């Protein structure tokens, strides 16, 4: 019985941490729940979780809704998902350091795009700060997800 409960908790943990990070939004540290991109990226590309793709698209849409962007995160996720599934050269499931460099490329492209669209001093500083906070939070969230979900 105990093993069954633990197994179910391991299965639903990526979904729960994604929802928690999205709901725990604050204007400076986690604007619009952007830290939810971390488990979305990790559980989609680095350690693929079954049935997570549809959930990830829904959460990207909800991040777009809270961020007041029109399909930005959703289209970026779908484009990255298509690129990673079409190509055969890079295998992100076997990367070191939980795929932090791949995440930095993914989030860096998004940050640069948002800085260009909102090109002023506040937009530049906000984009840089958001990039730093999200990349700094990536390793602990990815480590926690790996520890909880692996047998």
CSV table of N, CA, C and O in Angstrom, one decimal, residues 14-15 17-26 29-42 44 52-78 103 106-107 110-111 114 117 130 134:
chain,number,residue,atom,x,y,z
A,14,UNK,N,5.7,16.0,-11.0
A,14,UNK,CA,6.0,17.0,-12.0
A,14,UNK,C,4.8,17.9,-12.3
A,14,UNK,O,5.0,19.1,-12.5
A,15,UNK,N,3.6,17.4,-12.3
A,15,UNK,CA,2.4,18.2,-12.5
A,15,UNK,C,2.1,19.1,-11.4
A,15,UNK,O,1.8,20.3,-11.6
A,17,UNK,N,4.4,20.3,-9.1
A,17,UNK,CA,5.4,21.3,-8.9
A,17,UNK,C,5.2,22.4,-10.0
A,17,UNK,O,5.4,23.6,-9.7
A,18,UNK,N,4.7,22.0,-11.2
A,18,UNK,CA,4.5,23.0,-12.2
A,18,UNK,C,3.3,23.9,-11.8
A,18,UNK,O,3.4,25.1,-11.9
A,19,UNK,N,2.3,23.3,-11.3
A,19,UNK,CA,1.1,24.2,-10.9
A,19,UNK,C,1.5,25.0,-9.7
A,19,UNK,O,1.1,26.2,-9.7
A,20,UNK,N,2.3,24.5,-8.8
A,20,UNK,CA,2.7,25.3,-7.6
A,20,UNK,C,3.5,26.5,-8.0
A,20,UNK,O,3.3,27.6,-7.5
A,21,UNK,N,4.5,26.3,-8.9
A,21,UNK,CA,5.3,27.4,-9.3
A,21,UNK,C,4.6,28.4,-10.1
A,21,UNK,O,4.9,29.6,-10.1
A,22,UNK,N,3.6,28.0,-10.9
A,22,UNK,CA,2.7,28.9,-11.6
A,22,UNK,C,1.9,29.7,-10.7
A,22,UNK,O,1.7,30.9,-10.8
A,23,UNK,N,1.3,29.1,-9.7
A,23,UNK,CA,0.4,29.8,-8.7
A,23,UNK,C,1.2,30.7,-7.8
A,23,UNK,O,0.6,31.7,-7.3
A,24,UNK,N,2.4,30.4,-7.5
A,24,UNK,CA,3.2,31.2,-6.5
A,24,UNK,C,3.9,32.3,-7.3
A,24,UNK,O,5.1,32.6,-7.1
A,25,UNK,N,3.1,33.1,-8.0
A,25,UNK,CA,3.7,34.2,-8.7
A,25,UNK,C,3.8,35.4,-7.8
A,25,UNK,O,3.0,35.7,-6.9
A,26,UNK,N,4.9,36.2,-8.1
A,26,UNK,CA,5.0,37.5,-7.4
A,26,UNK,C,5.7,38.4,-8.4
A,26,UNK,O,6.3,38.0,-9.3
A,29,UNK,N,10.1,38.2,-8.1
A,29,UNK,CA,10.8,37.0,-8.2
A,29,UNK,C,10.2,36.0,-9.2
A,29,UNK,O,10.9,35.3,-9.9
A,30,UNK,N,8.9,36.0,-9.3
A,30,UNK,CA,8.2,35.0,-10.2
A,30,UNK,C,7.1,35.7,-10.9
A,30,UNK,O,5.9,35.4,-10.7
A,31,UNK,N,7.4,36.6,-11.8
A,31,UNK,CA,6.4,37.4,-12.5
A,31,UNK,C,5.5,36.4,-13.4
A,31,UNK,O,6.1,35.7,-14.2
A,32,UNK,N,4.2,36.5,-13.2
A,32,UNK,CA,3.3,35.7,-14.0
A,32,UNK,C,3.5,34.2,-13.9
A,32,UNK,O,3.1,33.4,-14.7
A,33,UNK,N,4.2,33.7,-12.8
A,33,UNK,CA,4.5,32.3,-12.7
A,33,UNK,C,5.5,31.8,-13.6
A,33,UNK,O,5.5,30.6,-14.0
A,34,UNK,N,6.4,32.6,-14.1
A,34,UNK,CA,7.4,32.2,-15.1
A,34,UNK,C,8.3,31.1,-14.6
A,34,UNK,O,8.8,30.3,-15.5
A,35,UNK,N,8.5,30.9,-13.3
A,35,UNK,CA,9.3,29.8,-12.9
A,35,UNK,C,8.7,28.4,-13.2
A,35,UNK,O,9.4,27.4,-13.1
A,36,UNK,N,7.5,28.4,-13.6
A,36,UNK,CA,6.8,27.1,-14.0
A,36,UNK,C,7.4,26.6,-15.3
A,36,UNK,O,7.3,25.4,-15.7
A,37,UNK,N,8.2,27.5,-16.0
A,37,UNK,CA,8.9,27.1,-17.2
A,37,UNK,C,9.9,26.0,-16.9
A,37,UNK,O,10.2,25.2,-17.7
A,38,UNK,N,10.5,26.1,-15.7
A,38,UNK,CA,11.6,25.2,-15.3
A,38,UNK,C,11.1,23.7,-15.4
A,38,UNK,O,11.7,22.9,-16.1
A,39,UNK,N,10.1,23.3,-14.6
A,39,UNK,CA,9.6,21.9,-14.7
A,39,UNK,C,9.0,21.6,-16.1
A,39,UNK,O,9.1,20.4,-16.5
A,40,UNK,N,8.4,22.6,-16.7
A,40,UNK,CA,7.9,22.3,-18.1
A,40,UNK,C,9.1,21.9,-19.0
A,40,UNK,O,9.0,20.9,-19.7
A,41,UNK,N,10.2,22.7,-18.9
A,41,UNK,CA,11.3,22.3,-19.8
A,41,UNK,C,11.9,21.0,-19.4
A,41,UNK,O,12.2,20.2,-20.2
A,42,UNK,N,12.2,20.9,-18.1
A,42,UNK,CA,12.9,19.7,-17.6
A,42,UNK,C,12.1,18.4,-17.9
A,42,UNK,O,12.6,17.4,-18.3
A,44,UNK,N,9.8,17.9,-20.1
A,44,UNK,CA,9.5,17.7,-21.5
A,44,UNK,C,10.7,17.3,-22.3
A,44,UNK,O,10.6,16.5,-23.2
A,52,UNK,N,3.0,14.6,-20.4
A,52,UNK,CA,3.3,15.9,-19.9
A,52,UNK,C,3.2,17.0,-21.0
A,52,UNK,O,3.0,18.2,-20.6
A,53,UNK,N,3.3,16.6,-22.2
A,53,UNK,CA,3.3,17.6,-23.3
A,53,UNK,C,2.0,18.4,-23.4
A,53,UNK,O,2.1,19.7,-23.5
A,54,UNK,N,0.9,17.8,-23.3
A,54,UNK,CA,-0.4,18.5,-23.4
A,54,UNK,C,-0.5,19.4,-22.1
A,54,UNK,O,-0.9,20.6,-22.3
A,55,UNK,N,-0.1,18.9,-21.0
A,55,UNK,CA,-0.1,19.7,-19.8
A,55,UNK,C,0.8,20.9,-19.9
A,55,UNK,O,0.5,22.0,-19.5
A,56,UNK,N,2.0,20.7,-20.5
A,56,UNK,CA,3.0,21.8,-20.6
A,56,UNK,C,2.4,22.9,-21.6
A,56,UNK,O,2.6,24.1,-21.3
A,57,UNK,N,1.8,22.5,-22.6
A,57,UNK,CA,1.2,23.5,-23.6
A,57,UNK,C,0.1,24.3,-22.8
A,57,UNK,O,0.0,25.5,-23.0
A,58,UNK,N,-0.7,23.6,-22.1
A,58,UNK,CA,-1.7,24.3,-21.3
A,58,UNK,C,-1.1,25.3,-20.3
A,58,UNK,O,-1.6,26.5,-20.2
A,59,UNK,N,-0.1,24.9,-19.6
A,59,UNK,CA,0.6,25.8,-18.6
A,59,UNK,C,1.3,26.9,-19.3
A,59,UNK,O,1.3,28.1,-18.8
A,60,UNK,N,1.9,26.7,-20.5
A,60,UNK,CA,2.5,27.8,-21.3
A,60,UNK,C,1.4,28.8,-21.7
A,60,UNK,O,1.6,30.0,-21.6
A,61,UNK,N,0.3,28.3,-22.0
A,61,UNK,CA,-0.8,29.2,-22.4
A,61,UNK,C,-1.3,30.0,-21.2
A,61,UNK,O,-1.6,31.2,-21.3
A,62,UNK,N,-1.3,29.4,-20.0
A,62,UNK,CA,-1.7,30.1,-18.8
A,62,UNK,C,-0.6,31.1,-18.4
A,62,UNK,O,-1.0,32.2,-17.9
A,63,UNK,N,0.6,30.8,-18.6
A,63,UNK,CA,1.7,31.8,-18.4
A,63,UNK,C,1.5,33.0,-19.3
A,63,UNK,O,1.7,34.1,-18.9
A,64,UNK,N,1.2,32.7,-20.6
A,64,UNK,CA,0.9,33.7,-21.5
A,64,UNK,C,-0.2,34.6,-21.1
A,64,UNK,O,-0.2,35.8,-21.2
A,65,UNK,N,-1.3,34.0,-20.5
A,65,UNK,CA,-2.4,34.7,-20.0
A,65,UNK,C,-2.1,35.6,-18.9
A,65,UNK,O,-2.4,36.8,-18.9
A,66,UNK,N,-1.3,35.1,-17.9
A,66,UNK,CA,-0.9,35.9,-16.8
A,66,UNK,C,0.2,37.0,-17.2
A,66,UNK,O,0.2,38.1,-16.6
A,67,UNK,N,1.0,36.7,-18.1
A,67,UNK,CA,2.1,37.6,-18.6
A,67,UNK,C,1.5,38.6,-19.5
A,67,UNK,O,2.2,39.6,-19.9
A,68,UNK,N,0.3,38.4,-20.0
A,68,UNK,CA,-0.3,39.3,-21.0
A,68,UNK,C,0.4,39.3,-22.3
A,68,UNK,O,0.6,40.4,-22.9
A,69,UNK,N,1.0,38.2,-22.7
A,69,UNK,CA,1.6,38.0,-24.0
A,69,UNK,C,0.6,37.2,-24.8
A,69,UNK,O,-0.1,36.3,-24.3
A,70,UNK,N,0.7,37.3,-26.1
A,70,UNK,CA,-0.2,36.6,-27.0
A,70,UNK,C,0.5,35.4,-27.5
A,70,UNK,O,1.3,35.5,-28.5
A,71,UNK,N,0.3,34.3,-26.9
A,71,UNK,CA,0.9,33.0,-27.4
A,71,UNK,C,2.4,33.0,-27.5
A,71,UNK,O,3.0,32.2,-28.3
A,72,UNK,N,3.1,33.8,-26.8
A,72,UNK,CA,4.6,33.8,-26.8
A,72,UNK,C,5.2,32.6,-26.3
A,72,UNK,O,6.0,31.9,-27.0
A,73,UNK,N,4.9,32.3,-25.0
A,73,UNK,CA,5.5,31.1,-24.4
A,73,UNK,C,5.0,29.8,-25.0
A,73,UNK,O,5.8,28.8,-25.1
A,74,UNK,N,3.8,29.8,-25.4
A,74,UNK,CA,3.2,28.6,-26.0
A,74,UNK,C,3.9,28.3,-27.3
A,74,UNK,O,4.3,27.2,-27.6
A,75,UNK,N,4.0,29.3,-28.2
A,75,UNK,CA,4.6,29.1,-29.5
A,75,UNK,C,6.1,28.8,-29.3
A,75,UNK,O,6.6,28.0,-30.1
A,76,UNK,N,6.8,29.4,-28.4
A,76,UNK,CA,8.2,29.1,-28.2
A,76,UNK,C,8.4,27.7,-27.7
A,76,UNK,O,9.3,27.0,-28.2
A,77,UNK,N,7.5,27.2,-26.8
A,77,UNK,CA,7.6,25.9,-26.3
A,77,UNK,C,7.3,24.9,-27.5
A,77,UNK,O,8.1,23.9,-27.7
A,78,UNK,N,6.3,25.2,-28.3
A,78,UNK,CA,6.0,24.3,-29.4
A,78,UNK,C,7.1,24.3,-30.4
A,78,UNK,O,7.4,23.2,-31.0
A,103,UNK,N,18.6,24.8,-21.2
A,103,UNK,CA,17.6,25.7,-20.7
A,103,UNK,C,18.0,27.1,-20.8
A,103,UNK,O,17.2,28.0,-21.1
A,106,UNK,N,17.2,28.1,-24.3
A,106,UNK,CA,15.8,28.3,-24.5
A,106,UNK,C,15.3,29.6,-23.8
A,106,UNK,O,14.6,30.4,-24.4
A,107,UNK,N,15.6,29.8,-22.6
A,107,UNK,CA,15.2,31.0,-21.9
A,107,UNK,C,15.9,32.2,-22.3
A,107,UNK,O,15.3,33.3,-22.3
A,110,UNK,N,14.1,33.6,-25.3
A,110,UNK,CA,12.8,34.2,-24.8
A,110,UNK,C,13.1,35.6,-24.2
A,110,UNK,O,12.4,36.5,-24.5
A,111,UNK,N,14.1,35.6,-23.4
A,111,UNK,CA,14.5,36.9,-22.7
A,111,UNK,C,14.9,38.0,-23.7
A,111,UNK,O,14.5,39.1,-23.6
A,114,UNK,N,11.9,39.2,-25.5
A,114,UNK,CA,11.1,40.1,-24.7
A,114,UNK,C,11.8,41.5,-24.5
A,114,UNK,O,11.1,42.5,-24.4
A,117,UNK,N,11.2,43.5,-27.7
A,117,UNK,CA,9.9,44.0,-27.8
A,117,UNK,C,9.6,45.1,-26.8
A,117,UNK,O,8.8,46.0,-27.1
A,130,UNK,N,15.1,38.6,-14.8
A,130,UNK,CA,14.3,37.4,-14.9
A,130,UNK,C,15.1,36.2,-15.4
A,130,UNK,O,14.9,35.1,-14.9
A,134,UNK,N,15.6,32.9,-13.0
A,134,UNK,CA,15.1,31.6,-13.6
A,134,UNK,C,16.2,30.6,-13.7
A,134,UNK,O,16.0,29.4,-13.4
